[in-house]
Amino acid sequence: MLKIGIDKIGFYAPHLYVDMTKLADSRNVDPDKFTIGIGQEKMAVPPVTQDAVTLAANAAVDILDDNDKEAIDFVIFGTETGVDSSKSAAVYVHELLGLNPYARAIEVKQACYGATAGIQMAKGHIAMNPDSKVLVLGSDIARYGLSTSGEATQGAGAVALLISAEPHIMALEDESVYFTTDVMDFWRPVYSDKAFADGKLSNEQYIAFFTRIWEQYKAKTGMELSDFVAICYHLPYTKMGYKALKNVLEEGTEDVQERLLANYKLSTDYNRNVGNIYTGSLYLSLLSLLEQTEELKPGARIGMFSYGSGAVGEFFTGILQPNFQDYLNIDRHHGLFASRSEVTVPEYEAIFEEALPTDGSTVELDIDNDPAKICLAGIADDKRQYVNKVSRVAY
Ligand code: CAA
């Protein structure tokens, strides 16, 4: 049977971050609330030269070789912080990366669930077209506002997933359980550049969705906790997945509990240092797990819980492939974390408030201060101007 799954994973976060202890101090909050209660250490701060398009393009640019660029005939861009109500962010990325023009390019929206929907769509596409590859992107900038209760759960970044037949990293299994119900736990009306959240309700719904879907998954498949080496979660903040896991942990023996908790910890490390990246969060968590342990063995089954407020949830699974470690980009990703610069809280506040014009005026941005390969260089004639500094694609 044809295996379909994740062949490559790329990740990008902006080069600036704010320290959560210092943010807590400036908000007169006990730092333990942010670092332990919420579980975040550093929060990525996107400069005005980065948006959902550039973050995604930067996540993908280093993982694709010429064969991939030729074989990709579908770009699916999951985001809830896109830049245009009509044109998909996927079209911009398709151009910036120089992909095969005989391709589909679309944007998918359902809060943080968009990239998961993209992966499932990609799976169907590859089942029909085994020689093609699909680029699935999850890219977002999480904004709640300065001094709001959501502030500590902001972040920015993107994950790029190359989905193919006979994948090198993780083969997706066919059984999955998905669930939808209308709930106003988190939303962003079109007139607002900041999300609204009913924090308590969103936490409750996340746990309720996981518990309900997990029960249905077990009933459908006969699987149990012991069948999993790890479970990765959508992580709006790193304590959130733990709350959901804790709810079902007692179903396992002591050994199983220990294993799942240890792997959960590894799966939260990148997210703890980036913040919420919405659509990409679950896949950043998977990357964090895969890139931080040599204990995981090919054949290991990993559970994946995706949650997009509003709300849609899904639990699906994957099997690690032989020599999957050889296809990761550990040095590049560790280098990305190591090369970031800290900004002070006032600097973060100034960057947060820096907005692009919405009245049609022209703006030119200084992209020399942004080390990213792909940047937003400005707006002219109501058109965003993107630059790939390496290939010199500019438009
Ligand atoms: N030391 C240690 N822990 C402390 C502490 C201290 N001094 N002070 C407080 N805490 C703990 C609290 O006990 C609490 O822990 P538990 O949740 O385990 O009880 C934790 O810190 C947070 O405290 P509060 O609940 O009082 O925090 P808050 O009300 O100020 O805000 C939040 C927390 C609701 C997550 C808020 O940041 C928020 O609304 N964020 C945006 C919405 C969100 O992320 N929801 C998550 C589910 S929705 C989803 O997953 C989709 C998505 O991506 C948005």
Short mmCIF file of N, CA and C and ligand atoms in Angstrom, two decimals, residues 30 32-33 36-38 80 112 144 149-153 185-186 197-200 202-203 206 234-237 239-240 243 276 278 307-309, ligand 1:
data_model
loop_
_atom_site.label_atom_id
_atom_site.label_comp_id
_atom_site.label_asym_id
_atom_site.label_seq_id
_atom_site.Cartn_x
_atom_site.Cartn_y
_atom_site.Cartn_z
N ASP A 30 3.66 38.14 38.48
CA ASP A 30 4.71 37.23 38.95
C ASP A 30 5.25 36.45 37.73
N ASP A 32 6.59 33.72 37.41
CA ASP A 32 6.22 32.29 37.42
C ASP A 32 4.90 32.03 36.71
N LYS A 33 4.03 33.03 36.72
CA LYS A 33 2.75 32.84 36.02
C LYS A 33 3.01 32.59 34.52
N ILE A 36 5.79 29.31 34.32
CA ILE A 36 5.31 28.01 34.82
C ILE A 36 3.80 27.86 34.55
N GLY A 37 3.02 28.86 35.00
CA GLY A 37 1.56 28.79 34.86
C GLY A 37 1.12 28.69 33.41
N ILE A 38 1.77 29.46 32.55
CA ILE A 38 1.44 29.42 31.12
C ILE A 38 2.49 28.58 30.37
N GLU A 80 -4.64 32.06 9.65
CA GLU A 80 -5.78 32.86 10.10
C GLU A 80 -5.36 34.32 10.23
N CYS A 112 -6.66 27.63 14.00
CA CYS A 112 -5.37 26.93 14.02
C CYS A 112 -5.41 25.57 13.34
N TYR A 144 -2.85 39.69 20.40
CA TYR A 144 -4.03 39.94 21.25
C TYR A 144 -4.05 41.37 21.75
N SER A 149 -4.84 39.88 28.64
CA SER A 149 -4.50 38.58 29.26
C SER A 149 -3.97 37.61 28.20
N GLY A 150 -4.28 37.87 26.94
CA GLY A 150 -3.75 37.00 25.89
C GLY A 150 -2.31 37.33 25.51
N GLU A 151 -1.81 38.49 25.98
CA GLU A 151 -0.50 38.96 25.52
C GLU A 151 0.60 37.92 25.67
N ALA A 152 0.58 37.22 26.80
CA ALA A 152 1.65 36.24 27.06
C ALA A 152 1.57 35.03 26.14
N THR A 153 0.48 34.92 25.38
CA THR A 153 0.33 33.78 24.47
C THR A 153 0.41 34.21 23.00
N ASP A 185 -15.17 30.68 21.21
CA ASP A 185 -14.11 30.68 22.23
C ASP A 185 -12.96 31.62 21.82
N PHE A 186 -12.84 31.85 20.52
CA PHE A 186 -11.74 32.66 19.98
C PHE A 186 -12.11 33.00 18.56
N ALA A 197 -10.59 36.60 22.52
CA ALA A 197 -10.65 35.26 23.08
C ALA A 197 -11.42 35.27 24.38
N ASP A 198 -12.26 34.26 24.55
CA ASP A 198 -12.84 34.00 25.87
C ASP A 198 -11.91 32.94 26.47
N GLY A 199 -10.91 33.43 27.21
CA GLY A 199 -9.81 32.57 27.64
C GLY A 199 -10.26 31.30 28.33
N LYS A 200 -11.17 31.46 29.30
CA LYS A 200 -11.60 30.31 30.10
C LYS A 200 -12.35 29.30 29.20
N SER A 202 -12.11 28.97 26.00
CA SER A 202 -11.23 28.34 25.01
C SER A 202 -10.44 27.19 25.63
N ASN A 203 -9.99 27.39 26.87
CA ASN A 203 -9.28 26.30 27.55
C ASN A 203 -10.20 25.09 27.76
N TYR A 206 -10.94 23.31 24.39
CA TYR A 206 -9.77 22.56 23.91
C TYR A 206 -9.74 21.18 24.60
N HIS A 234 -1.59 20.77 19.51
CA HIS A 234 -1.60 22.19 19.17
C HIS A 234 -1.27 22.94 20.46
N LEU A 235 -0.31 23.86 20.40
CA LEU A 235 0.15 24.51 21.64
C LEU A 235 -0.03 26.03 21.58
N PRO A 236 -1.19 26.53 22.02
CA PRO A 236 -1.33 27.98 22.14
C PRO A 236 -0.37 28.51 23.19
N TYR A 237 -0.07 27.68 24.18
CA TYR A 237 0.98 27.89 25.18
C TYR A 237 1.27 26.51 25.72
N LYS A 239 1.51 24.94 28.50
CA LYS A 239 0.73 24.27 29.56
C LYS A 239 -0.56 23.67 29.00
N MET A 240 -1.04 24.17 27.88
CA MET A 240 -2.37 23.77 27.37
C MET A 240 -2.43 22.29 27.01
N LYS A 243 -2.50 20.03 29.99
CA LYS A 243 -3.81 19.90 30.65
C LYS A 243 -4.65 18.83 29.97
N ASN A 276 2.78 31.21 20.47
CA ASN A 276 1.75 30.60 19.64
C ASN A 276 1.96 30.99 18.19
N TYR A 278 -0.22 29.60 15.96
CA TYR A 278 -1.53 29.18 15.43
C TYR A 278 -1.43 27.95 14.52
N TYR A 307 -6.29 21.52 17.00
CA TYR A 307 -7.49 22.23 17.48
C TYR A 307 -7.53 23.63 16.89
N GLY A 308 -8.62 23.94 16.22
CA GLY A 308 -8.81 25.29 15.68
C GLY A 308 -10.08 25.86 16.27
N SER A 309 -9.92 26.90 17.08
CA SER A 309 -11.06 27.49 17.77
C SER A 309 -12.20 27.77 16.82
N1 CAA B 1 3.03 30.88 39.63
C1 CAA B 1 2.70 29.77 38.92
N2 CAA B 1 1.52 29.66 38.25
C2 CAA B 1 0.68 30.71 38.26
C3 CAA B 1 0.97 31.90 38.97
C4 CAA B 1 2.21 31.95 39.68
N3 CAA B 1 2.55 33.03 40.38
N4 CAA B 1 -0.06 32.76 38.81
C5 CAA B 1 -0.98 32.13 37.99
N5 CAA B 1 -0.53 30.90 37.68
C6 CAA B 1 -1.17 29.90 36.84
C7 CAA B 1 -2.68 29.77 37.06
O1 CAA B 1 -2.96 28.96 38.18
C8 CAA B 1 -3.11 29.16 35.75
O2 CAA B 1 -2.80 27.78 35.74
P1 CAA B 1 -3.95 26.70 35.41
O3 CAA B 1 -4.53 27.13 34.09
O4 CAA B 1 -3.21 25.42 35.33
O5 CAA B 1 -4.93 26.79 36.51
C9 CAA B 1 -2.16 29.80 34.73
O6 CAA B 1 -1.08 30.34 35.49
C10 CAA B 1 -2.80 30.92 33.94
O7 CAA B 1 -3.42 31.80 34.85
P2 CAA B 1 -4.83 32.46 34.51
O8 CAA B 1 -5.79 31.43 34.06
O9 CAA B 1 -5.21 33.34 35.64
O10 CAA B 1 -4.36 33.36 33.27
P3 CAA B 1 -5.13 34.44 32.47
O11 CAA B 1 -6.58 34.38 32.74
O12 CAA B 1 -4.45 35.73 32.70
O13 CAA B 1 -4.87 34.03 30.94
C11 CAA B 1 -5.16 32.56 29.07
C12 CAA B 1 -4.52 32.76 30.45
C13 CAA B 1 -6.65 32.31 29.26
C14 CAA B 1 -4.52 31.37 28.40
C15 CAA B 1 -4.94 33.84 28.22
O14 CAA B 1 -3.57 34.03 28.03
C16 CAA B 1 -5.64 33.82 26.89
O15 CAA B 1 -6.83 34.14 26.79
N6 CAA B 1 -4.93 33.41 25.79
C17 CAA B 1 -5.50 33.36 24.44
C18 CAA B 1 -6.48 32.22 24.26
C19 CAA B 1 -5.81 30.86 24.31
O16 CAA B 1 -4.63 30.71 24.06
N7 CAA B 1 -6.60 29.82 24.60
C20 CAA B 1 -6.10 28.46 24.59
C21 CAA B 1 -7.09 27.48 24.03
S1 CAA B 1 -7.72 28.05 22.45
C22 CAA B 1 -6.63 27.46 21.27
O17 CAA B 1 -5.88 26.56 21.52
C23 CAA B 1 -6.63 28.13 19.93
C24 CAA B 1 -5.54 29.15 19.89
O18 CAA B 1 -4.43 28.88 19.46
C25 CAA B 1 -5.83 30.50 20.38
#
